[in-house]
mmCIF file of C-alpha atoms and ligand atoms in Angstrom:
data_model
loop_
_atom_site.group_PDB
_atom_site.id
_atom_site.type_symbol
_atom_site.label_atom_id
_atom_site.label_comp_id
_atom_site.label_asym_id
_atom_site.label_seq_id
_atom_site.Cartn_x
_atom_site.Cartn_y
_atom_site.Cartn_z
ATOM 1 C CA MET P 104 -149.935 -94.012 63.171
ATOM 2 C CA GLY P 105 -150.444 -92.238 66.490
ATOM 3 C CA ALA P 106 -149.009 -88.908 67.556
ATOM 4 C CA THR P 107 -146.763 -90.599 70.114
ATOM 5 C CA ASP P 108 -144.760 -92.605 67.570
ATOM 6 C CA THR P 109 -141.096 -91.720 67.515
ATOM 7 C CA GLN P 110 -140.698 -92.346 63.767
ATOM 8 C CA ALA P 111 -141.977 -89.372 61.774
ATOM 9 C CA PRO P 112 -145.206 -90.393 60.031
ATOM 10 C CA ALA P 113 -145.536 -90.181 56.237
ATOM 11 C CA GLY P 114 -146.216 -86.605 55.199
ATOM 12 C CA ALA P 115 -145.568 -85.236 58.680
ATOM 13 C CA ALA P 116 -146.270 -81.528 58.414
ATOM 14 C CA LEU P 117 -143.382 -80.318 60.538
ATOM 15 C CA PRO P 118 -139.830 -81.633 60.671
ATOM 16 C CA ARG P 119 -138.589 -82.427 64.156
ATOM 17 C CA HIS P 120 -135.031 -81.664 63.130
ATOM 18 C CA VAL P 121 -133.752 -79.370 60.381
ATOM 19 C CA ALA P 122 -130.108 -79.421 59.214
ATOM 20 C CA ILE P 123 -128.764 -76.569 57.101
ATOM 21 C CA ILE P 124 -125.639 -76.009 55.019
ATOM 22 C CA MET P 125 -125.371 -72.235 55.064
ATOM 23 C CA ASP P 126 -123.541 -71.721 51.788
ATOM 24 C CA GLY P 127 -122.965 -68.777 49.444
ATOM 25 C CA ASN P 128 -121.627 -66.058 51.749
ATOM 26 C CA GLY P 129 -118.432 -65.555 49.777
ATOM 27 C CA ARG P 130 -120.199 -65.233 46.429
ATOM 28 C CA TRP P 131 -122.774 -62.866 47.937
ATOM 29 C CA ALA P 132 -119.924 -60.537 48.940
ATOM 30 C CA GLU P 133 -117.926 -60.952 45.733
ATOM 31 C CA GLN P 134 -120.990 -60.064 43.641
ATOM 32 C CA ARG P 135 -121.035 -56.732 45.474
ATOM 33 C CA GLY P 136 -117.318 -56.098 45.193
ATOM 34 C CA LEU P 137 -116.919 -56.714 48.928
ATOM 35 C CA ALA P 138 -114.484 -58.895 50.830
ATOM 36 C CA ARG P 139 -115.751 -62.430 51.471
ATOM 37 C CA HIS P 140 -115.862 -61.652 55.159
ATOM 38 C CA ALA P 141 -118.680 -59.164 54.555
ATOM 39 C CA GLY P 142 -120.784 -62.092 53.331
ATOM 40 C CA HIS P 143 -120.053 -64.153 56.441
ATOM 41 C CA LYS P 144 -121.111 -61.215 58.626
ATOM 42 C CA GLN P 145 -124.242 -60.730 56.579
ATOM 43 C CA GLY P 146 -125.152 -64.356 57.274
ATOM 44 C CA ILE P 147 -125.537 -63.847 61.016
ATOM 45 C CA PRO P 148 -129.046 -62.277 60.951
ATOM 46 C CA ILE P 149 -130.146 -65.201 58.766
ATOM 47 C CA VAL P 150 -128.958 -67.621 61.455
ATOM 48 C CA ARG P 151 -131.000 -65.636 63.977
ATOM 49 C CA MET P 152 -134.084 -65.769 61.742
ATOM 50 C CA CYS P 153 -133.845 -69.565 61.370
ATOM 51 C CA ILE P 154 -133.508 -70.030 65.121
ATOM 52 C CA GLU P 155 -136.498 -67.756 65.754
ATOM 53 C CA GLU P 156 -138.586 -69.568 63.134
ATOM 54 C CA CYS P 157 -137.785 -72.960 64.676
ATOM 55 C CA VAL P 158 -138.716 -71.710 68.141
ATOM 56 C CA ARG P 159 -141.906 -70.067 66.843
ATOM 57 C CA ARG P 160 -143.001 -73.111 64.850
ATOM 58 C CA GLY P 161 -142.119 -75.682 67.498
ATOM 59 C CA ILE P 162 -139.332 -77.401 65.558
ATOM 60 C CA GLY P 163 -137.299 -79.081 68.289
ATOM 61 C CA ALA P 164 -133.835 -79.312 66.740
ATOM 62 C CA LEU P 165 -131.741 -77.282 64.324
ATOM 63 C CA THR P 166 -128.223 -78.160 63.177
ATOM 64 C CA LEU P 167 -126.211 -75.548 61.277
ATOM 65 C CA PHE P 168 -123.026 -76.207 59.309
ATOM 66 C CA ALA P 169 -120.813 -73.202 60.035
ATOM 67 C CA PHE P 170 -117.275 -74.485 59.356
ATOM 68 C CA SER P 171 -116.183 -77.805 57.914
ATOM 69 C CA SER P 172 -113.059 -79.826 58.578
ATOM 70 C CA GLU P 173 -112.060 -78.925 55.004
ATOM 71 C CA ASN P 174 -112.617 -75.182 55.494
ATOM 72 C CA TRP P 175 -109.308 -75.044 57.438
ATOM 73 C CA ARG P 176 -107.637 -75.165 54.024
ATOM 74 C CA ARG P 177 -108.987 -71.711 53.098
ATOM 75 C CA PRO P 178 -106.692 -68.678 53.188
ATOM 76 C CA GLU P 179 -105.469 -68.000 56.704
ATOM 77 C CA ALA P 180 -107.019 -64.526 56.795
ATOM 78 C CA GLU P 181 -110.514 -65.837 55.997
ATOM 79 C CA VAL P 182 -110.195 -68.618 58.566
ATOM 80 C CA SER P 183 -109.096 -66.230 61.278
ATOM 81 C CA GLN P 184 -111.866 -63.741 60.453
ATOM 82 C CA LEU P 185 -114.389 -66.557 60.659
ATOM 83 C CA MET P 186 -113.041 -67.689 64.024
ATOM 84 C CA THR P 187 -113.299 -64.127 65.360
ATOM 85 C CA LEU P 188 -116.854 -63.931 64.024
ATOM 86 C CA PHE P 189 -117.756 -67.166 65.844
ATOM 87 C CA VAL P 190 -116.350 -65.860 69.134
ATOM 88 C CA GLU P 191 -118.149 -62.518 68.786
ATOM 89 C CA SER P 192 -121.421 -64.123 67.731
ATOM 90 C CA ILE P 193 -121.453 -66.493 70.697
ATOM 91 C CA GLU P 194 -120.696 -63.625 73.066
ATOM 92 C CA ARG P 195 -123.441 -61.451 71.592
ATOM 93 C CA GLU P 196 -126.188 -64.014 70.960
ATOM 94 C CA VAL P 197 -126.067 -66.404 73.916
ATOM 95 C CA PRO P 198 -128.016 -64.256 76.402
ATOM 96 C CA GLU P 199 -130.971 -64.066 74.032
ATOM 97 C CA LEU P 200 -130.698 -67.722 73.067
ATOM 98 C CA HIS P 201 -130.762 -68.603 76.747
ATOM 99 C CA ALA P 202 -133.767 -66.345 77.368
ATOM 100 C CA ASN P 203 -135.611 -68.105 74.547
ATOM 101 C CA GLY P 204 -134.991 -71.602 75.894
ATOM 102 C CA VAL P 205 -132.376 -72.612 73.327
ATOM 103 C CA ARG P 206 -129.746 -75.195 74.242
ATOM 104 C CA LEU P 207 -126.575 -74.570 72.269
ATOM 105 C CA ARG P 208 -124.063 -77.278 71.516
ATOM 106 C CA VAL P 209 -121.109 -77.322 69.188
ATOM 107 C CA ILE P 210 -120.481 -80.485 67.202
ATOM 108 C CA GLY P 211 -117.122 -81.120 65.578
ATOM 109 C CA ASP P 212 -113.471 -81.516 66.457
ATOM 110 C CA ARG P 213 -113.479 -78.776 69.075
ATOM 111 C CA HIS P 214 -109.872 -79.340 70.107
ATOM 112 C CA THR P 215 -108.807 -77.831 66.790
ATOM 113 C CA LEU P 216 -110.518 -74.539 67.679
ATOM 114 C CA GLY P 217 -108.605 -71.705 69.323
ATOM 115 C CA VAL P 218 -108.561 -71.596 73.115
ATOM 116 C CA ARG P 219 -110.704 -68.475 73.275
ATOM 117 C CA LEU P 220 -113.401 -69.986 71.067
ATOM 118 C CA GLN P 221 -113.243 -73.263 72.991
ATOM 119 C CA ALA P 222 -113.771 -71.343 76.225
ATOM 120 C CA ARG P 223 -116.750 -69.370 74.872
ATOM 121 C CA VAL P 224 -118.293 -72.592 73.531
ATOM 122 C CA ALA P 225 -117.880 -74.378 76.857
ATOM 123 C CA GLU P 226 -119.449 -71.448 78.747
ATOM 124 C CA ALA P 227 -122.383 -71.187 76.335
ATOM 125 C CA GLU P 228 -123.020 -74.918 76.449
ATOM 126 C CA HIS P 229 -122.925 -74.888 80.224
ATOM 127 C CA GLU P 230 -125.198 -71.867 80.557
ATOM 128 C CA THR P 231 -127.850 -73.218 78.176
ATOM 129 C CA ARG P 232 -127.575 -76.919 79.059
ATOM 130 C CA ALA P 233 -130.986 -77.222 80.758
ATOM 131 C CA ASN P 234 -132.979 -75.464 78.018
ATOM 132 C CA THR P 235 -135.500 -77.621 76.175
ATOM 133 C CA ARG P 236 -137.311 -75.439 73.634
ATOM 134 C CA LEU P 237 -134.808 -75.824 70.806
ATOM 135 C CA ALA P 238 -131.708 -78.003 70.571
ATOM 136 C CA LEU P 239 -129.336 -75.914 68.454
ATOM 137 C CA GLN P 240 -126.206 -77.616 67.151
ATOM 138 C CA VAL P 241 -123.560 -75.528 65.444
ATOM 139 C CA ALA P 242 -121.114 -77.628 63.434
ATOM 140 C CA LEU P 243 -117.630 -76.137 63.775
ATOM 141 C CA SER P 244 -114.579 -77.937 62.455
ATOM 142 C CA TYR P 245 -117.039 -80.708 61.657
ATOM 143 C CA GLY P 246 -116.787 -83.436 59.069
ATOM 144 C CA GLY P 247 -119.148 -86.375 58.624
ATOM 145 C CA ARG P 248 -116.214 -88.734 58.092
ATOM 146 C CA TRP P 249 -114.469 -87.392 61.195
ATOM 147 C CA ASP P 250 -117.670 -87.995 63.182
ATOM 148 C CA ILE P 251 -117.905 -91.617 62.014
ATOM 149 C CA LEU P 252 -114.204 -92.145 62.766
ATOM 150 C CA GLN P 253 -114.373 -90.697 66.264
ATOM 151 C CA ALA P 254 -117.418 -92.886 67.021
ATOM 152 C CA THR P 255 -115.611 -95.941 65.678
ATOM 153 C CA ARG P 256 -112.555 -95.157 67.772
ATOM 154 C CA SER P 257 -114.576 -94.785 70.985
ATOM 155 C CA LEU P 258 -116.447 -98.056 70.362
ATOM 156 C CA ALA P 259 -113.182 -99.837 69.521
ATOM 157 C CA GLN P 260 -111.725 -98.609 72.802
ATOM 158 C CA ALA P 261 -114.765 -99.908 74.683
ATOM 159 C CA VAL P 262 -114.360 -103.301 73.006
ATOM 160 C CA ALA P 263 -110.630 -103.352 73.756
ATOM 161 C CA SER P 264 -111.265 -102.567 77.422
ATOM 162 C CA GLY P 265 -113.882 -105.331 77.663
ATOM 163 C CA SER P 266 -116.872 -103.092 78.434
ATOM 164 C CA LEU P 267 -118.531 -103.736 75.049
ATOM 165 C CA ARG P 268 -118.871 -106.814 72.860
ATOM 166 C CA ALA P 269 -118.260 -106.258 69.149
ATOM 167 C CA ALA P 270 -121.426 -108.253 68.436
ATOM 168 C CA ASP P 271 -123.447 -105.686 70.405
ATOM 169 C CA ILE P 272 -122.516 -102.787 68.113
ATOM 170 C CA ASP P 273 -125.744 -102.019 66.290
ATOM 171 C CA GLU P 274 -127.150 -98.885 64.631
ATOM 172 C CA SER P 275 -128.495 -97.524 67.869
ATOM 173 C CA ARG P 276 -125.206 -97.947 69.740
ATOM 174 C CA PHE P 277 -123.247 -96.512 66.864
ATOM 175 C CA GLY P 278 -125.603 -93.523 66.622
ATOM 176 C CA ALA P 279 -125.142 -92.918 70.342
ATOM 177 C CA ALA P 280 -121.387 -92.501 69.787
ATOM 178 C CA LEU P 281 -121.897 -89.846 67.113
ATOM 179 C CA GLU P 282 -122.068 -86.107 67.705
ATOM 180 C CA LEU P 283 -125.857 -85.953 67.295
ATOM 181 C CA ALA P 284 -126.436 -88.627 69.954
ATOM 182 C CA GLY P 285 -129.824 -88.304 71.604
ATOM 183 C CA LEU P 286 -131.414 -86.317 68.779
ATOM 184 C CA PRO P 287 -133.697 -87.641 66.055
ATOM 185 C CA ASP P 288 -132.047 -87.767 62.629
ATOM 186 C CA PRO P 289 -132.681 -84.609 60.578
ATOM 187 C CA ASP P 290 -136.009 -84.825 58.747
ATOM 188 C CA LEU P 291 -135.182 -81.924 56.453
ATOM 189 C CA PHE P 292 -131.823 -80.873 54.991
ATOM 190 C CA ILE P 293 -131.531 -77.428 53.424
ATOM 191 C CA ARG P 294 -128.568 -76.209 51.376
ATOM 192 C CA THR P 295 -128.411 -72.661 50.087
ATOM 193 C CA GLY P 296 -125.905 -71.343 47.550
ATOM 194 C CA GLY P 297 -126.707 -73.531 44.548
ATOM 195 C CA GLU P 298 -124.476 -76.582 45.076
ATOM 196 C CA ARG P 299 -126.169 -79.983 45.104
ATOM 197 C CA ARG P 300 -123.870 -81.838 47.452
ATOM 198 C CA ILE P 301 -123.465 -82.878 51.074
ATOM 199 C CA SER P 302 -119.864 -81.574 51.465
ATOM 200 C CA ASN P 303 -119.040 -83.996 54.301
ATOM 201 C CA PHE P 304 -121.902 -82.856 56.550
ATOM 202 C CA LEU P 305 -123.861 -85.431 58.599
ATOM 203 C CA LEU P 306 -123.102 -88.563 56.583
ATOM 204 C CA TRP P 307 -124.628 -91.132 58.947
ATOM 205 C CA ASN P 308 -127.606 -89.090 60.123
ATOM 206 C CA LEU P 309 -128.812 -87.975 56.682
ATOM 207 C CA ALA P 310 -129.614 -91.536 55.549
ATOM 208 C CA TYR P 311 -133.365 -90.860 55.160
ATOM 209 C CA THR P 312 -133.438 -87.074 55.357
ATOM 210 C CA GLU P 313 -135.463 -85.137 52.783
ATOM 211 C CA LEU P 314 -133.080 -82.945 50.771
ATOM 212 C CA TRP P 315 -133.990 -79.411 49.661
ATOM 213 C CA PHE P 316 -131.662 -77.186 47.654
ATOM 214 C CA THR P 317 -131.926 -73.559 46.641
ATOM 215 C CA ASP P 318 -129.783 -71.280 44.504
ATOM 216 C CA VAL P 319 -130.441 -68.420 46.954
ATOM 217 C CA LEU P 320 -127.205 -67.378 48.670
ATOM 218 C CA TRP P 321 -127.218 -67.647 52.457
ATOM 219 C CA PRO P 322 -127.275 -63.880 53.193
ATOM 220 C CA ASP P 323 -130.397 -63.631 50.969
ATOM 221 C CA PHE P 324 -132.167 -66.609 52.559
ATOM 222 C CA GLY P 325 -135.274 -65.045 54.049
ATOM 223 C CA VAL P 326 -138.208 -66.146 56.124
ATOM 224 C CA ASP P 327 -140.228 -66.854 52.943
ATOM 225 C CA ALA P 328 -137.555 -69.188 51.582
ATOM 226 C CA PHE P 329 -137.465 -71.037 54.900
ATOM 227 C CA ALA P 330 -141.262 -71.375 54.768
ATOM 228 C CA GLU P 331 -140.966 -72.664 51.188
ATOM 229 C CA ALA P 332 -138.553 -75.383 52.305
ATOM 230 C CA LEU P 333 -140.911 -76.417 55.108
ATOM 231 C CA GLY P 334 -143.860 -76.416 52.710
ATOM 232 C CA CYS P 335 -141.979 -78.632 50.283
ATOM 233 C CA PHE P 336 -141.069 -80.988 53.128
ATOM 234 C CA ALA P 337 -144.731 -81.256 54.152
ATOM 235 C CA SER P 338 -145.641 -82.378 50.638
ATOM 236 C CA ARG P 339 -143.073 -85.177 50.469
ATOM 237 C CA GLU P 340 -144.053 -88.801 50.953
ATOM 238 C CA ARG P 341 -141.459 -90.457 53.151
ATOM 239 C CA ARG P 342 -141.421 -94.183 52.601
ATOM 240 C CA PHE P 343 -138.336 -95.385 54.492
ATOM 241 C CA GLY P 344 -138.012 -98.289 52.066
ATOM 242 C CA LEU P 345 -141.666 -99.370 52.304
ATOM 243 C CA THR P 346 -144.230 -99.132 49.527
ATOM 244 C CA GLY P 347 -146.504 -96.102 49.309
ATOM 245 C CA ALA P 348 -149.476 -98.346 50.141
ATOM 246 C CA GLN P 349 -147.783 -99.593 53.310
ATOM 247 C CA ARG P 350 -147.043 -96.049 54.440
ATOM 248 C CA GLY P 351 -150.596 -94.978 53.691
ATOM 249 C CA ALA P 352 -151.987 -97.871 55.745
ATOM 250 C CA ALA P 353 -149.640 -97.060 58.636
ATOM 251 C CA ALA P 354 -150.619 -93.387 58.540
ATOM 252 C CA SER P 355 -154.347 -94.147 58.739
ATOM 253 C CA ALA P 356 -154.032 -96.891 61.397
HETATM 254 C C1 IPE A 530 -120.368 -70.739 53.581
HETATM 255 O O1 IPE A 530 -120.167 -69.791 52.592
HETATM 256 C C2 IPE A 530 -119.634 -70.397 54.862
HETATM 257 C C3 IPE A 530 -118.474 -71.237 55.106
HETATM 258 C C4 IPE A 530 -118.108 -72.275 54.424
HETATM 259 C C5 IPE A 530 -117.650 -70.865 56.223
HETATM 260 P P1 IPE A 530 -118.906 -69.841 51.626
HETATM 261 O O2 IPE A 530 -117.806 -69.084 52.283
HETATM 262 O O3 IPE A 530 -118.582 -71.231 51.262
HETATM 263 O O4 IPE A 530 -119.452 -69.045 50.385
HETATM 264 P P2 IPE A 530 -119.192 -69.405 48.861
HETATM 265 O O5 IPE A 530 -119.675 -70.808 48.659
HETATM 266 O O6 IPE A 530 -117.737 -69.256 48.611
HETATM 267 O O7 IPE A 530 -120.026 -68.404 48.128
HETATM 268 C C1 IPE A 531 -119.911 -76.402 53.204
HETATM 269 O O1 IPE A 531 -119.689 -75.356 52.332
HETATM 270 C C2 IPE A 531 -119.485 -76.049 54.583
HETATM 271 C C3 IPE A 531 -120.206 -74.956 55.239
HETATM 272 C C4 IPE A 531 -121.219 -74.292 54.760
HETATM 273 C C5 IPE A 531 -119.741 -74.629 56.528
HETATM 274 P P1 IPE A 531 -118.383 -75.281 51.404
HETATM 275 O O2 IPE A 531 -118.481 -74.015 50.652
HETATM 276 O O3 IPE A 531 -117.178 -75.494 52.226
HETATM 277 O O4 IPE A 531 -118.590 -76.551 50.459
HETATM 278 P P2 IPE A 531 -117.944 -76.893 49.048
HETATM 279 O O5 IPE A 531 -116.459 -76.641 49.162
HETATM 280 O O6 IPE A 531 -118.580 -76.004 48.025
HETATM 281 O O7 IPE A 531 -118.299 -78.324 48.804
HETATM 282 MG MG1 MG A 532 -119.233 -72.439 49.774
#
């Protein structure tokens, strides 16, 4: 399989797209007798490290789960502290992201975010829109089921208005209506914090993603742990439903 193929070859050394559930902030803080918010704050440098590692290693896309559609049900004080943290982080980090060629986009139900956060997001997306080194998606007020529903709704509207035939809805058209449109599906999924679940993250796009879990809490997730996840990914044989022999033949062709 040649280097120009769009499908990742078996055993590809480097993922093109990494998706991370950054979990364990609250427990990190509670273990130290601190307020949960201290754990969320402590997670910010880890976000920075992951972005830097992706840029340095030439990984083209990174999607981070920062706040789920279900996280709105947390205590009001924690939600509002998180929202303030998102605003402050965007304000502080965007100049450097821009300087490093990172394009930032928020995926999720952005209309549910406060007006100030919506404004900062729109500015950051506009400022970094032409950058090509790393596509960084931050999932805010995001749910995989919401994403599938909003795609379905937009396709249904197109059918109702006569611009699309129902028979023409295929995987590629459906994928183009989802939040990650235009990006390859994640090759590697990382979840910190010990839970072995997807928690309504990218339900459609994770169909063939390699899953990697660690008990390490997000604020303790260091550069070595990230390297370990990438190393594990490189050792996986991705078969996409084929036999190992078929994949081997394709890889050597
Ligand atoms: C992840 O950490 C951050 C968000 C969900 C916003 P948690 O806040 O879920 O931390 P734990 O899982 O309670 O330790
Ligand atoms: C998933 O973590 C969402 C984010 C990390 C933003 P949660 O802590 O909300 O997931 P559950 O509740 O343990 O499944
Ligand atoms: Mg959690």
